Short mmCIF file of C-alpha atoms in Angstrom, two decimals:
data_model
loop_
_atom_site.label_atom_id
_atom_site.label_comp_id
_atom_site.label_asym_id
_atom_site.label_seq_id
_atom_site.Cartn_x
_atom_site.Cartn_y
_atom_site.Cartn_z
CA ARG Z 1 -23.05 -2.91 -12.40
CA LYS Z 2 -23.67 -1.53 -8.82
CA LEU Z 3 -22.03 -2.09 -5.65
CA GLY Z 4 -24.28 -4.32 -3.58
CA VAL Z 5 -24.95 -7.17 -1.06
CA TRP Z 6 -23.20 -10.78 -1.47
CA PRO Z 7 -25.34 -12.57 -3.88
CA ILE Z 8 -26.98 -15.38 -1.93
CA ALA Z 9 -28.27 -18.47 -3.99
CA GLY Z 10 -31.82 -19.51 -3.19
CA MET Z 11 -32.44 -16.44 -1.11
CA ALA Z 12 -36.28 -16.04 -2.22
CA ALA Z 13 -37.01 -19.79 -1.63
CA GLU Z 14 -35.84 -20.05 1.76
CA GLU Z 15 -37.77 -19.04 4.81
CA PRO Z 16 -35.98 -16.09 6.64
CA PRO Z 17 -34.34 -18.22 9.87
CA TRP Z 18 -34.33 -16.69 13.41
CA SER Z 19 -31.53 -18.88 13.97
CA VAL Z 20 -28.77 -21.33 12.52
CA GLU Z 21 -26.87 -24.13 13.69
CA ILE Z 22 -22.95 -24.43 13.15
CA TRP Z 23 -20.30 -26.65 14.55
CA LYS Z 24 -18.64 -25.73 17.49
CA GLU Z 25 -15.51 -25.61 16.05
CA GLY Z 26 -16.59 -22.82 13.89
CA VAL Z 27 -17.85 -20.62 16.64
CA LYS Z 28 -14.50 -18.95 17.08
CA ASN Z 29 -14.45 -17.93 13.44
CA VAL Z 30 -17.86 -16.24 13.80
CA ILE Z 31 -17.03 -14.55 17.00
CA GLY Z 32 -13.44 -13.36 16.24
CA PRO Z 33 -10.61 -12.17 18.49
CA ASP Z 34 -12.25 -10.08 21.30
CA GLY Z 35 -15.85 -10.35 19.55
CA ILE Z 36 -14.43 -8.14 16.69
CA THR Z 37 -15.89 -10.18 13.74
CA VAL Z 38 -19.35 -10.75 15.14
CA LYS Z 39 -19.39 -7.16 15.86
CA ARG Z 40 -18.58 -6.24 12.14
CA LEU Z 41 -21.04 -8.99 10.90
CA GLU Z 42 -23.86 -7.34 12.93
CA LYS Z 43 -23.10 -3.91 11.33
CA ALA Z 44 -22.71 -5.19 7.91
CA THR Z 45 -25.90 -7.53 8.03
CA LYS Z 46 -27.89 -4.95 10.30
CA CYS Z 47 -28.64 -7.96 12.33
CA GLN Z 48 -28.48 -8.72 15.98
CA ILE Z 49 -26.23 -11.96 16.26
CA GLU Z 50 -25.81 -13.86 19.47
CA VAL Z 51 -23.96 -17.03 20.12
CA ALA Z 52 -25.50 -19.31 22.37
CA ARG Z 53 -22.66 -20.47 24.95
CA PRO Z 54 -22.32 -23.33 27.16
CA LEU Z 55 -20.86 -21.23 29.88
CA LYS Z 56 -22.54 -18.21 31.76
CA GLY Z 57 -21.29 -14.64 31.18
CA ARG Z 58 -21.98 -11.33 30.38
CA GLY Z 59 -24.01 -10.66 27.50
CA LYS Z 60 -24.97 -7.44 25.90
CA LYS Z 61 -25.42 -4.20 28.04
CA GLY Z 62 -24.30 -6.38 31.15
CA GLN Z 63 -27.09 -8.95 30.96
CA ARG Z 64 -26.39 -12.52 31.87
CA GLN Z 65 -26.90 -15.15 29.03
CA ASP Z 66 -26.94 -18.92 29.15
CA MET Z 67 -27.25 -21.52 26.45
CA ASP Z 68 -30.83 -22.52 26.12
CA ASP Z 69 -31.88 -26.04 26.28
CA ASN Z 70 -31.87 -26.46 22.65
CA ALA Z 71 -28.61 -24.60 21.76
CA ASP Z 72 -26.68 -27.61 21.91
CA SER Z 73 -28.26 -30.34 19.60
CA GLY Z 74 -26.14 -33.26 21.08
CA ASN Z 75 -24.27 -33.62 17.79
CA GLY Z 76 -21.44 -30.93 18.36
CA GLN Z 77 -23.59 -28.08 16.82
CA VAL Z 78 -24.18 -24.54 18.28
CA LYS Z 79 -27.22 -22.43 17.49
CA ILE Z 80 -26.69 -18.95 16.56
CA PHE Z 81 -29.50 -16.48 17.09
CA ILE Z 82 -30.45 -13.75 14.38
CA ARG Z 83 -32.61 -10.76 14.92
CA GLY Z 84 -33.40 -8.55 11.94
CA GLY Z 85 -35.67 -8.06 8.94
CA PRO Z 86 -36.46 -10.92 6.68
CA ALA Z 87 -33.84 -9.97 3.95
CA GLN Z 88 -31.26 -9.29 6.45
CA ARG Z 89 -31.67 -12.62 8.50
CA LEU Z 90 -31.53 -14.48 5.08
CA ALA Z 91 -28.19 -12.80 4.39
CA ALA Z 92 -26.78 -12.92 7.83
CA ALA Z 93 -27.68 -16.86 8.04
CA GLU Z 94 -25.73 -17.49 4.82
CA ILE Z 95 -22.58 -15.42 5.65
CA ILE Z 96 -22.62 -17.21 9.28
CA ARG Z 97 -22.56 -20.53 7.80
CA ALA Z 98 -19.76 -19.60 5.52
CA VAL Z 99 -17.56 -17.89 8.06
CA ALA Z 100 -17.94 -20.92 10.38
CA GLU Z 101 -16.79 -23.17 7.55
CA GLY Z 102 -13.60 -20.97 7.39
CA ASP Z 103 -14.32 -18.26 4.53
CA ASP Z 104 -12.83 -14.95 5.15
CA PRO Z 105 -15.61 -12.88 6.91
CA GLU Z 106 -14.15 -9.63 5.39
CA ASP Z 107 -15.04 -10.75 1.76
CA TYR Z 108 -18.66 -11.14 3.09
CA ILE Z 109 -18.54 -7.82 5.12
CA VAL Z 110 -17.39 -6.03 2.02
CA ARG Z 111 -20.20 -7.18 -0.02
CA ALA Z 112 -22.90 -6.44 2.85
CA GLU Z 113 -21.52 -3.17 3.33
CA GLY Z 114 -22.06 -1.99 -0.32
CA GLY Z 115 -18.76 -3.15 -1.77
CA MET Z 116 -17.39 -5.33 -4.44
CA LEU Z 117 -14.90 -8.04 -4.69
CA VAL Z 118 -12.56 -8.30 -7.69
CA PRO Z 119 -10.87 -11.94 -7.93
CA HIS Z 120 -7.08 -12.24 -8.46
CA GLU Z 121 -4.58 -15.03 -8.56
CA ILE Z 122 -1.37 -13.40 -7.27
CA GLN Z 123 0.43 -15.90 -5.40
CA HIS Z 124 3.52 -14.15 -4.77
CA PRO Z 125 3.51 -12.49 -1.44
CA ASP Z 126 5.64 -9.49 -2.58
CA LYS Z 127 3.49 -8.93 -5.72
CA GLU Z 128 0.37 -8.87 -3.37
CA ALA Z 129 2.18 -6.08 -1.14
CA TRP Z 130 2.82 -4.09 -4.09
CA ALA Z 131 -0.88 -4.37 -5.28
CA ARG Z 132 -1.89 -3.23 -1.67
CA TRP Z 133 0.60 -0.34 -1.99
CA ARG Z 134 -0.66 0.54 -5.45
CA LEU Z 135 -4.23 0.54 -4.38
CA PHE Z 136 -3.35 2.83 -1.38
CA SER Z 137 -2.70 5.86 -3.77
CA LEU Z 138 -5.28 4.90 -6.66
CA GLY Z 139 -8.12 3.99 -4.70
CA PRO Z 140 -9.06 7.74 -3.49
CA THR Z 141 -8.92 8.54 -7.36
CA CYS Z 142 -12.12 6.33 -7.55
CA GLY Z 143 -13.75 7.29 -4.12
CA VAL Z 144 -13.01 4.10 -2.63
CA ARG Z 145 -10.67 2.02 -0.45
CA ALA Z 146 -9.16 -1.12 -1.48
CA HIS Z 147 -7.55 -3.89 0.33
CA VAL Z 148 -6.07 -7.16 -1.06
CA SER Z 149 -6.79 -10.61 0.67
CA LYS Z 150 -5.47 -13.98 -0.59
CA SER Z 151 -7.70 -14.32 -3.59
CA MET Z 152 -9.83 -11.01 -3.74
CA VAL Z 153 -9.35 -7.17 -4.02
CA ARG Z 154 -11.95 -5.75 -1.74
CA VAL Z 155 -13.30 -2.45 -3.07
CA CYS Z 156 -15.39 -0.35 -0.54
CA PRO Z 157 -17.11 3.14 -1.01
CA ALA Z 158 -15.09 5.89 0.98
CA MET Z 159 -16.90 6.86 4.29
CA GLY Z 160 -20.03 8.76 3.90
CA LYS Z 161 -20.00 8.31 0.12
CA GLU Z 162 -22.17 6.44 -2.58
CA LEU Z 163 -20.69 5.68 -5.97
CA ARG Z 164 -22.26 6.45 -9.20
CA GLU Z 165 -22.43 4.01 -11.83
CA ASP Z 166 -19.63 5.26 -13.71
CA GLU Z 167 -17.38 5.54 -10.60
CA VAL Z 168 -18.21 1.79 -9.87
CA GLU Z 169 -16.88 0.80 -13.25
CA GLN Z 170 -14.04 2.99 -12.85
CA ALA Z 171 -13.03 1.32 -9.66
CA GLN Z 172 -13.23 -2.09 -10.95
CA ALA Z 173 -11.41 -1.24 -13.99
CA MET Z 174 -8.59 0.12 -11.66
CA ALA Z 175 -8.53 -2.71 -9.44
CA GLU Z 176 -8.08 -5.08 -12.37
CA THR Z 177 -5.49 -2.97 -13.83
CA VAL Z 178 -3.39 -3.10 -10.54
CA ILE Z 179 -3.86 -7.00 -10.59
CA GLU Z 180 -2.29 -6.99 -14.14
CA GLU Z 181 0.29 -4.73 -13.12
CA ALA Z 182 1.22 -6.71 -10.02
CA GLU Z 183 1.52 -10.06 -12.10
CA ARG Z 184 4.07 -8.20 -14.52
CA LEU Z 185 6.51 -6.97 -11.96
CA GLU Z 186 10.01 -7.97 -12.38
CA GLU Z 187 11.94 -9.88 -9.80
CA ILE Z 188 15.79 -9.65 -9.80
CA THR Z 189 18.21 -11.10 -7.58
CA PHE Z 190 21.96 -10.59 -7.19
CA GLN Z 191 24.58 -11.51 -4.82
CA ALA Z 192 25.72 -8.63 -2.18
CA ARG Z 193 29.10 -8.93 -0.52
CA CYS Z 194 28.42 -9.79 3.18
CA ASP Z 195 31.31 -7.66 4.56
CA LEU Z 196 29.38 -4.50 3.29
CA GLU Z 197 26.22 -5.08 5.37
CA PRO Z 198 23.58 -5.82 2.84
CA GLU Z 199 21.06 -6.47 5.41
CA ASP Z 200 20.90 -2.53 5.46
CA ALA Z 201 19.84 -2.64 1.68
CA PRO Z 202 15.97 -1.97 2.44
CA LEU Z 203 17.05 1.03 4.37
CA ASP Z 204 19.47 2.45 1.71
CA ALA Z 205 18.83 6.16 1.27
CA ALA Z 206 19.51 6.31 -2.31
CA VAL Z 207 17.10 3.53 -3.20
CA ALA Z 208 14.35 4.78 -0.64
CA PRO Z 209 12.60 7.17 -3.32
CA LEU Z 210 12.18 4.16 -5.52
CA MET Z 211 10.25 2.39 -2.78
CA ASP Z 212 7.95 5.46 -2.20
CA GLN Z 213 7.59 6.37 -5.89
CA HIS Z 214 7.30 3.03 -7.64
CA GLY Z 215 6.64 0.58 -4.79
CA VAL Z 216 10.02 -1.19 -5.36
CA ILE Z 217 10.50 -4.06 -2.53
CA ILE Z 218 13.83 -5.17 -1.49
CA ARG Z 219 14.37 -8.61 0.46
CA VAL Z 220 17.63 -9.67 1.95
CA SER Z 221 17.90 -13.60 2.33
CA ASP Z 222 18.56 -14.99 5.73
CA GLU Z 223 22.02 -16.23 6.49
CA ASP Z 224 22.59 -19.76 7.36
CA ASP Z 225 24.47 -19.50 10.74
CA ASN Z 226 26.23 -22.77 10.17
CA ALA Z 227 27.41 -21.77 6.58
CA VAL Z 228 30.28 -19.60 5.92
CA SER Z 229 29.73 -17.53 2.67
CA ALA Z 230 30.98 -14.33 1.39
CA THR Z 231 28.09 -12.96 -0.29
CA VAL Z 232 24.04 -13.17 0.33
CA ALA Z 233 21.23 -13.06 -2.08
CA VAL Z 234 19.28 -9.68 -2.38
CA ARG Z 235 16.17 -9.87 -4.00
CA VAL Z 236 14.38 -6.85 -5.59
CA VAL Z 237 10.65 -6.99 -7.06
CA GLY Z 238 8.95 -3.96 -8.69
CA PRO Z 239 8.14 -2.58 -12.14
CA ARG Z 240 10.80 -3.28 -14.66
CA ASP Z 241 12.39 0.04 -14.99
CA ALA Z 242 12.36 0.85 -11.45
CA ALA Z 243 13.55 -2.49 -10.49
CA LYS Z 244 16.59 -2.21 -12.81
CA ASP Z 245 17.59 1.00 -11.55
CA ALA Z 246 17.16 -0.11 -7.94
CA VAL Z 247 19.48 -3.27 -8.49
CA ALA Z 248 22.26 -1.00 -10.42
CA MET Z 249 22.20 1.28 -7.22
CA LEU Z 250 22.38 -1.49 -4.67
CA SER Z 251 25.14 -3.26 -6.72
CA GLU Z 252 27.20 -0.08 -6.67
CA ARG Z 253 26.68 0.11 -2.99
CA PHE Z 254 26.68 -3.63 -1.72
CA VAL Z 255 28.86 -5.08 -4.50
CA GLU Z 256 31.32 -2.43 -5.62
CA GLY Z 257 31.47 -0.82 -2.17
CA ARG Z 258 30.84 2.76 -3.51
CA VAL Z 259 28.82 5.50 -1.88
CA THR Z 260 25.48 6.14 -3.76
CA ALA Z 261 22.97 9.11 -4.09
CA SER Z 262 19.92 9.53 -6.25
CA VAL Z 263 17.60 12.07 -7.77
CA LEU Z 264 14.29 10.89 -9.08
CA GLN Z 265 12.87 11.75 -12.42
CA ALA Z 266 9.35 11.37 -14.04
CA VAL Z 267 9.87 8.16 -15.97
CA GLY Z 268 11.88 8.90 -18.84
CA GLN Z 269 12.04 12.36 -18.38
CA THR Z 270 15.75 13.36 -19.23
CA GLN Z 271 15.40 10.71 -22.27
CA ALA Z 272 12.92 12.59 -23.76
CA MET Z 273 14.99 15.87 -24.16
CA ASP Z 274 15.52 17.25 -27.72
CA ALA Z 275 18.62 16.26 -29.15
CA GLY Z 276 20.33 19.61 -28.52
CA MET Z 277 19.36 19.90 -24.96
CA ALA Z 278 20.41 16.19 -24.52
CA ALA Z 279 23.78 16.79 -25.92
CA ASP Z 280 24.33 19.80 -23.73
CA PHE Z 281 23.08 18.04 -20.67
CA ALA Z 282 25.42 15.11 -21.51
CA ASN Z 283 28.45 17.54 -21.83
CA ASP Z 284 27.51 19.03 -18.23
CA LEU Z 285 27.40 15.49 -16.71
CA ARG Z 286 30.75 14.58 -17.79
CA ALA Z 287 31.79 18.11 -16.51
CA LEU Z 288 30.22 17.09 -13.11
CA GLU Z 289 31.70 13.88 -13.21
CA ALA Z 290 35.60 15.38 -13.64
CA GLU Z 291 35.05 18.10 -11.15
CA CYS Z 292 33.72 15.98 -8.26
CA ARG Z 293 35.29 12.56 -9.17
CA VAL Z 294 32.01 10.76 -9.26
CA GLN Z 295 30.16 8.60 -12.02
CA VAL Z 296 26.91 9.85 -12.79
CA HIS Z 297 24.35 7.33 -14.05
CA GLN Z 298 21.24 7.84 -15.83
CA GLY Z 299 18.40 5.41 -15.49
CA TRP Z 300 14.62 5.62 -16.70
CA THR Z 301 13.34 6.40 -13.17
CA ALA Z 302 16.20 7.98 -11.72
CA LEU Z 303 19.69 9.63 -11.86
CA TRP Z 304 22.23 8.46 -9.59
CA VAL Z 305 25.71 9.42 -8.37
CA SER Z 306 28.57 7.01 -7.21
CA GLY Z 307 31.80 7.72 -6.02
CA CYS Z 308 34.33 7.03 -3.11
CA GLU Z 309 33.86 9.88 -0.74
CA ASN Z 310 30.51 10.85 0.94
CA LYS Z 311 31.06 14.55 0.72
CA LYS Z 312 31.98 14.69 -3.03
CA VAL Z 313 28.80 12.25 -3.90
CA ALA Z 314 26.43 14.77 -1.85
CA SER Z 315 28.11 17.60 -3.63
CA ALA Z 316 27.45 16.07 -7.14
CA ARG Z 317 24.02 15.24 -6.03
CA GLU Z 318 23.10 18.84 -5.14
CA THR Z 319 24.63 20.09 -8.57
CA LEU Z 320 22.63 17.29 -10.28
CA ARG Z 321 19.26 18.83 -8.76
CA GLU Z 322 20.51 22.24 -10.05
CA MET Z 323 21.26 21.27 -13.23
CA LEU Z 324 18.05 19.63 -13.70
CA GLN Z 325 16.07 22.51 -12.69
CA PHE Z 326 18.20 24.77 -14.91
CA TYR Z 327 17.42 22.41 -17.99
CA MET Z 328 13.66 21.61 -17.17
CA ALA Z 329 12.55 24.82 -14.93
CA GLU Z 330 8.91 24.16 -15.40
CA GLN Z 331 8.92 20.52 -14.21
CA CYS Z 332 11.61 20.28 -11.72
CA LEU Z 333 11.38 22.02 -8.30
CA LEU Z 334 12.90 21.63 -4.65
CA LEU Z 335 10.88 22.82 -1.58
CA GLN Z 336 13.17 23.01 1.35
CA LYS Z 337 12.94 23.91 5.17
CA LEU Z 338 9.81 22.23 5.71
CA ARG Z 339 8.41 21.58 9.16
CA PRO Z 340 8.91 18.09 10.33
CA ALA Z 341 5.09 17.62 10.72
CA VAL Z 342 4.39 18.74 7.37
CA VAL Z 343 7.22 16.25 6.00
CA GLU Z 344 5.62 13.45 8.28
CA ARG Z 345 2.09 13.96 6.47
CA LEU Z 346 3.41 14.14 3.22
CA MET Z 347 4.70 10.44 3.56
CA GLY Z 348 1.53 9.33 3.80
CA ASP Z 349 -0.67 12.01 2.38
CA GLU Z 350 -3.48 10.73 -0.14
CA GLU Z 351 -3.57 13.62 -2.55
CA LEU Z 352 -0.01 13.66 -2.75
CA GLY Z 353 0.10 9.93 -3.52
CA THR Z 354 -2.58 10.35 -6.25
CA LEU Z 355 -0.11 12.60 -7.95
CA MET Z 356 2.75 10.31 -7.51
CA ALA Z 357 0.66 7.40 -9.08
CA LYS Z 358 0.99 9.20 -12.51
CA SER Z 359 4.79 8.03 -12.54
CA GLU Z 360 5.29 9.18 -16.33
CA ASP Z 361 4.16 13.00 -15.25
CA CYS Z 362 5.10 12.92 -11.65
CA ALA Z 363 7.79 11.84 -9.54
CA VAL Z 364 8.47 12.93 -5.65
CA THR Z 365 10.94 12.26 -2.85
CA VAL Z 366 9.99 13.43 0.47
CA ASP Z 367 13.49 13.83 2.37
CA GLU Z 368 13.01 13.19 6.21
CA ALA Z 369 16.44 14.09 7.03
CA GLU Z 370 16.58 16.98 4.72
CA CYS Z 371 13.06 18.12 5.54
CA SER Z 372 12.51 18.59 1.80
CA VAL Z 373 10.53 17.91 -1.24
CA TRP Z 374 11.79 16.96 -4.56
CA ALA Z 375 9.31 17.01 -7.53
CA CYS Z 376 9.72 16.65 -11.26
CA GLY Z 377 7.47 16.01 -14.21
CA SER Z 378 4.40 18.04 -15.57
CA LEU Z 379 2.48 17.89 -12.32
CA ALA Z 380 5.53 19.41 -10.40
CA THR Z 381 3.44 22.63 -9.88
CA LYS Z 382 0.60 20.66 -8.48
CA VAL Z 383 2.90 18.85 -6.04
CA ARG Z 384 4.14 22.41 -4.93
CA HIS Z 385 0.58 23.60 -4.57
CA ARG Z 386 -0.37 20.76 -2.25
CA VAL Z 387 2.77 21.15 -0.10
CA GLN Z 388 1.99 24.84 0.16
CA VAL Z 389 -1.59 24.05 1.67
CA LEU Z 390 -0.19 21.66 4.08
CA THR Z 391 2.53 24.34 5.35
CA GLN Z 392 -0.40 26.65 6.00
CA MET Z 393 -1.89 24.14 8.57
CA ARG Z 394 -1.22 23.80 12.13
CA ASP Z 395 0.72 20.63 13.29
CA CYS Z 396 -2.32 19.31 15.20
CA ASP Z 397 -4.34 19.59 12.15
CA LEU Z 398 -1.87 17.37 10.16
CA GLN Z 399 -2.20 14.21 12.03
CA PRO Z 400 -3.67 11.36 9.64
CA PRO Z 401 -7.68 11.11 9.64
CA GLU Z 402 -9.30 8.10 11.41
CA ASP Z 403 -10.62 5.31 9.59
CA GLU Z 404 -13.87 3.65 10.01
CA THR Z 405 -12.70 1.83 13.21
CA GLY Z 406 -11.50 4.89 14.68
CA ARG Z 407 -7.81 4.02 14.34
CA LEU Z 408 -5.61 6.38 12.43
CA ALA Z 409 -5.06 5.41 9.09
CA LYS Z 410 -1.72 4.26 7.82
CA LYS Z 411 0.95 6.90 8.29
CA ARG Z 412 3.03 6.20 5.20
CA ARG Z 413 2.56 4.68 1.71
CA VAL Z 414 5.41 2.44 2.10
CA ASP Z 415 3.99 0.63 5.13
CA ALA Z 416 1.58 -1.15 2.69
CA LEU Z 417 4.70 -2.93 1.13
CA SER Z 418 5.08 -5.15 4.12
CA VAL Z 419 4.05 -8.77 3.50
CA HIS Z 420 2.33 -8.31 7.01
CA SER Z 421 0.32 -5.16 6.32
CA ILE Z 422 -3.32 -5.30 5.97
#
């Protein structure tokens, strides 16, 4: 199966048209805001597309253009002129008709530009956002860019690269896997105390690493100004283990009112210790609790500390990281004193995101406040190598690359978790 143009029924039987007529109401769909859609359609179909207009105005290259005598047939339709090769005109005509009727132009543009569409039935906006986040990191592993629309995953070759047959199959399998994972996400709701300011839950520092590493999404229900309530619903969406750990941390903070701090681990990393090491580690955790007067919780995706005092919780977190580096020296590391420009780049770095996507082998926390990177799992040394490469670059070279429209690419992986992200 190769990436190809949008399949058009009956193409061979139809005479390539030089124009098509659409209803006036559909013209805005074809043109798009500030003419963006028609320009993209031109690029994708390799045709010149000109919309006859009832009012005089400036056309391409400053020329004036008027609606011709036959542009408006008198029945509410407008003529669209097409210039290009026969096959290109056939494809452009079909696409223009569909877009005018309200179809999403991006679906057609993707196929015309050599991409493919993978249908999905995800109806949950947060699960769509999670799929978008996941594809942001997995796409580069297949040499593609992937976007999620309401009913399709659009998969496009990376700029300037044609995909081999095996890469096409890999990209389709990747998209289908992400769709299945998104549909299996857990959604957990708990009641947080209003006096503990639960509206800050999505910004909680202890849970932030789970958002970047596992795509955990936190939504706080809007409060009714006319109702008096002591609690508010907080909803958490994400992979099962990460969602459960996030809810446990948030409950400590916004239900019990305790201070929290977390240390990521590769999924099940400490649980995989052999019996002797696990026993020693458990004893050290109990000693840490007694010394700092905190509680240490061991989840599948993170270990976290809770207590009554910020200073003691922060100290316990530092000790916990040191313990993990002692017990798993080859698979836990802390890189500190990084330049702010390096930290900012790491928040959206494609190569780092590709490593983090393998959550059973790699977990990473990029800490802006601390200017540090915590990495654990069997791929920790590869994370260190990537950080070293970036630290050798100048700040001006650390800016994210531009996309095909000339705009800076998304700066951070977590940006994709917004339901408004595109």
